[in-house]
Amino acid sequence: MKVVVIQLNSKTNKKKNLDEAIRLANKAFLSDRPDLIAFPEMISFYGGTDEDSRSSAEDIPGGETTERLAGFAKKNGIFVHGGSFFEKAGNKTFNTSLAFNREGEIIAQYRKIHLFDAATPDGDSYRESDRVLPGDQVVTYQADGMTVGCTICYDLRFSELYLELAKKGVDIIMIPAAFTLQTGKDHWLPLVRARAIETQAYVLAPAQCGKFPYRTGGYRRTWGHSVIVDPWGHVVSQIPDEVGWVSATIDPDYIRKIRTDMPISSHRVL
């Protein structure tokens, strides 16, 4: 399976963000002919005030982001992992990933479980739970015989979620993200590699890069460095701090070899 991860710099203009995401995906498709394209967290809207975020939220199905991604998948006959975007949930939202099959049909819906309520080393404070409700379901889907597990950004820090995905036999794990610059420079790649090593699965981690307008005014920065990591923890492809894409080939035989040579799942006692 040939896969592509897309790196974006989404801000608060929804149409512009979606136009740019589809433009890059079209270029990647024509260049690399992938079977699956994965987008980052907050593909269609990122930053602004809490009210801006709520206003950007969509019903599923029927929303603009859903329709654009479904149309792209169907037109090109590929799987699409739609990063994440805000889903309507009363006075709040969910941070939701959708996956689409080659016919443009929704085959998975994952709501981010772990919400980013934390302070970064420079003292900035983030309160995702002020506007977002947590999900409570572990979600996988099938893509050409491969089992794909769903996570989003801050989920990356919670290994128990990845253990649950490993128990479901995932071959690929998605981690669409918008990691902060302050945390990303120290923790992003070590954590992504750890999740690949412990699950013995490929990890696709498409991310936001560059600056975005923050709800309290001014701008903050994301780390970027979207990456594809193999089941041994090796970095296969990585994007620096710029908009773009990279591709890689998922090798199921390599997954089987690693799991045969080091049968972690059969050794697990807890």
Short mmCIF file of C-alpha atoms in Angstrom, two decimals, residues 39-254:
data_model
loop_
_atom_site.label_atom_id
_atom_site.label_comp_id
_atom_site.label_asym_id
_atom_site.label_seq_id
_atom_site.Cartn_x
_atom_site.Cartn_y
_atom_site.Cartn_z
CA PHE A 39 -4.38 14.88 6.49
CA PRO A 40 -3.48 16.62 9.79
CA GLU A 41 -5.60 17.61 12.76
CA MET A 42 -7.77 20.70 12.20
CA ILE A 43 -7.61 20.37 8.43
CA SER A 44 -10.32 22.94 7.72
CA PHE A 45 -10.12 25.42 10.61
CA TYR A 46 -7.46 26.18 13.21
CA GLY A 47 -7.12 28.99 15.73
CA GLY A 48 -9.28 31.97 16.52
CA THR A 49 -11.66 32.30 19.46
CA ASP A 50 -13.76 29.60 21.08
CA GLU A 51 -16.78 31.04 19.28
CA ASP A 52 -14.89 30.88 15.97
CA SER A 53 -14.21 27.20 16.62
CA ARG A 54 -17.84 26.45 17.45
CA SER A 55 -19.00 28.37 14.38
CA SER A 56 -16.77 26.26 12.15
CA ALA A 57 -18.22 22.99 13.48
CA GLU A 58 -20.17 20.73 11.12
CA ASP A 59 -22.79 18.04 11.19
CA ILE A 60 -21.59 14.60 10.09
CA PRO A 61 -22.49 13.74 7.41
CA GLY A 62 -23.41 16.75 5.33
CA GLY A 63 -20.78 19.28 6.37
CA GLU A 64 -18.42 21.04 3.98
CA THR A 65 -15.28 19.23 5.13
CA THR A 66 -16.99 15.85 4.95
CA GLU A 67 -18.28 16.53 1.45
CA ARG A 68 -14.94 17.81 0.11
CA LEU A 69 -12.99 14.83 1.46
CA ALA A 70 -15.60 12.31 0.32
CA GLY A 71 -15.58 13.84 -3.14
CA PHE A 72 -11.80 13.71 -3.35
CA ALA A 73 -11.72 10.05 -2.27
CA LYS A 74 -14.41 9.07 -4.79
CA LYS A 75 -12.96 11.07 -7.68
CA ASN A 76 -9.51 9.51 -7.30
CA GLY A 77 -10.56 6.07 -6.06
CA ILE A 78 -8.39 6.18 -2.93
CA PHE A 79 -8.74 5.94 0.82
CA VAL A 80 -8.68 9.25 2.71
CA HIS A 81 -7.99 9.74 6.40
CA GLY A 82 -9.43 13.19 6.97
CA GLY A 83 -7.20 14.43 9.78
CA SER A 84 -9.71 16.04 12.10
CA PHE A 85 -12.16 18.93 12.29
CA PHE A 86 -14.83 20.25 14.62
CA GLU A 87 -18.07 18.27 14.76
CA LYS A 88 -21.20 19.90 16.19
CA ALA A 89 -22.09 18.78 19.74
CA GLY A 90 -24.58 21.21 21.24
CA ASN A 91 -22.79 24.15 22.88
CA LYS A 92 -19.45 22.44 22.36
CA THR A 93 -17.81 20.32 19.66
CA PHE A 94 -16.01 17.04 19.11
CA ASN A 95 -12.54 16.93 17.54
CA THR A 96 -13.36 14.27 14.97
CA SER A 97 -11.53 12.17 12.37
CA LEU A 98 -13.33 10.62 9.43
CA ALA A 99 -12.00 7.93 7.11
CA PHE A 100 -13.36 7.36 3.61
CA ASN A 101 -13.11 4.34 1.31
CA ARG A 102 -12.37 4.40 -2.41
CA GLU A 103 -16.05 5.11 -3.13
CA GLY A 104 -16.07 8.18 -0.88
CA GLU A 105 -18.12 6.47 1.84
CA ILE A 106 -17.45 7.11 5.53
CA ILE A 107 -15.92 3.95 7.03
CA ALA A 108 -14.76 5.30 10.40
CA GLN A 109 -15.57 8.17 12.76
CA TYR A 110 -13.22 8.78 15.72
CA ARG A 111 -13.66 11.47 18.36
CA LYS A 112 -10.47 12.54 20.13
CA ILE A 113 -10.38 10.98 23.59
CA HIS A 114 -7.61 12.93 25.37
CA LEU A 115 -8.05 16.72 25.39
CA PHE A 116 -5.08 19.09 25.60
CA ASP A 117 -5.44 21.01 28.85
CA ALA A 118 -1.83 21.87 29.61
CA ALA A 119 0.83 24.56 29.91
CA THR A 120 3.83 24.52 27.58
CA PRO A 121 7.40 25.26 28.78
CA ASP A 122 7.15 28.95 27.83
CA GLY A 123 4.11 29.37 30.09
CA ASP A 124 1.40 29.34 27.41
CA SER A 125 -1.79 27.62 28.55
CA TYR A 126 -4.09 25.54 26.35
CA ARG A 127 -7.63 24.48 27.34
CA GLU A 128 -9.09 22.28 24.62
CA SER A 129 -11.86 21.12 26.96
CA ASP A 130 -13.29 24.66 27.07
CA ARG A 131 -14.76 24.02 23.61
CA VAL A 132 -14.39 20.28 22.96
CA LEU A 133 -16.01 17.17 24.44
CA PRO A 134 -13.97 13.95 24.75
CA GLY A 135 -14.76 10.84 22.77
CA ASP A 136 -14.89 7.42 24.42
CA GLN A 137 -14.50 4.85 21.64
CA VAL A 138 -11.41 3.03 20.32
CA VAL A 139 -11.83 2.98 16.53
CA THR A 140 -10.27 0.97 13.70
CA TYR A 141 -11.14 0.42 10.05
CA GLN A 142 -10.09 -1.70 7.08
CA ALA A 143 -8.19 -0.41 4.04
CA ASP A 144 -7.20 -2.99 1.40
CA GLY A 145 -6.81 -5.71 4.01
CA MET A 146 -4.87 -3.49 6.44
CA THR A 147 -6.28 -2.62 9.86
CA VAL A 148 -5.93 1.09 10.60
CA GLY A 149 -6.19 2.56 14.12
CA CYS A 150 -7.39 6.09 14.87
CA THR A 151 -5.85 8.59 17.30
CA ILE A 152 -5.44 12.39 17.32
CA CYS A 153 -2.56 14.58 18.57
CA TYR A 154 -2.55 14.62 22.43
CA ASP A 155 -3.68 10.97 22.40
CA LEU A 156 -0.04 10.32 21.48
CA ARG A 157 1.00 10.66 25.14
CA PHE A 158 -1.30 7.88 26.38
CA SER A 159 0.25 4.50 25.65
CA GLU A 160 -2.76 2.60 26.99
CA LEU A 161 -4.79 3.72 23.96
CA TYR A 162 -2.14 2.32 21.64
CA LEU A 163 -2.07 -0.95 23.57
CA GLU A 164 -5.81 -1.25 22.93
CA LEU A 165 -5.17 -0.65 19.23
CA ALA A 166 -2.39 -3.25 19.25
CA LYS A 167 -4.81 -5.77 20.76
CA LYS A 168 -7.09 -5.09 17.79
CA GLY A 169 -4.27 -6.08 15.43
CA VAL A 170 -3.63 -2.72 13.79
CA ASP A 171 -1.12 -2.57 10.94
CA ILE A 172 -1.19 1.23 10.65
CA ILE A 173 -1.86 3.91 13.27
CA MET A 174 -2.93 7.43 12.36
CA ILE A 175 -1.83 10.40 14.50
CA PRO A 176 -3.04 13.60 12.79
CA ALA A 177 -1.72 16.43 14.94
CA ALA A 178 -1.15 20.11 15.60
CA PHE A 179 1.66 19.74 18.14
CA THR A 180 2.87 22.98 19.70
CA LEU A 181 6.37 24.18 18.83
CA GLN A 182 7.42 24.11 22.47
CA THR A 183 6.44 20.49 23.09
CA GLY A 184 7.01 19.20 19.57
CA LYS A 185 10.70 20.02 19.36
CA ASP A 186 11.42 17.75 22.33
CA HIS A 187 8.64 15.15 22.38
CA TRP A 188 7.05 14.72 18.94
CA LEU A 189 9.42 12.30 17.22
CA PRO A 190 10.39 10.28 20.34
CA LEU A 191 6.72 9.68 21.11
CA VAL A 192 5.76 8.79 17.53
CA ARG A 193 8.67 6.33 17.31
CA ALA A 194 7.73 4.84 20.68
CA ARG A 195 4.16 4.23 19.56
CA ALA A 196 5.43 2.45 16.42
CA ILE A 197 7.90 0.32 18.35
CA GLU A 198 5.49 -0.76 21.06
CA THR A 199 2.66 -1.62 18.65
CA GLN A 200 4.92 -2.99 15.88
CA ALA A 201 2.83 -1.02 13.40
CA TYR A 202 3.46 1.70 10.86
CA VAL A 203 2.60 5.17 12.15
CA LEU A 204 1.40 7.97 9.89
CA ALA A 205 1.60 11.32 11.66
CA PRO A 206 0.51 14.26 9.43
CA ALA A 207 0.80 17.59 11.24
CA GLN A 208 0.11 21.30 11.13
CA CYS A 209 3.14 23.58 10.71
CA GLY A 210 3.83 27.30 11.07
CA LYS A 211 1.90 29.96 12.97
CA PHE A 212 -1.83 30.29 13.58
CA PRO A 213 -4.00 33.00 15.22
CA TYR A 214 -4.72 32.21 18.87
CA ARG A 215 -7.95 32.91 20.76
CA THR A 216 -6.33 35.38 23.19
CA GLY A 217 -4.79 37.42 20.37
CA GLY A 218 -1.56 37.21 18.44
CA TYR A 219 -0.11 34.02 17.03
CA ARG A 220 1.26 30.71 18.25
CA ARG A 221 3.32 28.15 16.37
CA THR A 222 3.03 24.46 15.62
CA TRP A 223 5.97 22.10 15.19
CA GLY A 224 5.19 20.42 11.86
CA HIS A 225 7.66 17.64 10.98
CA SER A 226 4.99 15.24 9.71
CA VAL A 227 6.47 11.77 9.67
CA ILE A 228 5.98 8.16 8.62
CA VAL A 229 7.62 5.61 10.94
CA ASP A 230 7.95 1.87 10.34
CA PRO A 231 7.24 -0.92 12.87
CA TRP A 232 10.89 -1.04 13.96
CA GLY A 233 10.78 2.66 14.82
CA HIS A 234 12.76 3.87 11.82
CA VAL A 235 11.78 7.18 10.22
CA VAL A 236 10.82 6.35 6.64
CA SER A 237 9.83 9.85 5.48
CA GLN A 238 9.59 13.26 7.14
CA ILE A 239 8.60 16.80 6.17
CA PRO A 240 10.46 19.79 7.66
CA ASP A 241 8.67 22.92 8.85
CA GLU A 242 6.84 23.71 5.61
CA VAL A 243 3.66 22.88 3.75
CA GLY A 244 3.97 19.76 1.60
CA TRP A 245 3.77 15.97 1.58
CA VAL A 246 5.84 12.79 1.71
CA SER A 247 5.03 9.22 0.76
CA ALA A 248 6.04 5.69 1.72
CA THR A 249 5.08 2.10 1.03
CA ILE A 250 3.46 -0.02 3.73
CA ASP A 251 4.91 -3.56 3.64
CA PRO A 252 2.73 -6.16 5.40
CA ASP A 253 5.48 -8.77 5.09
CA TYR A 254 7.79 -6.52 7.10
#
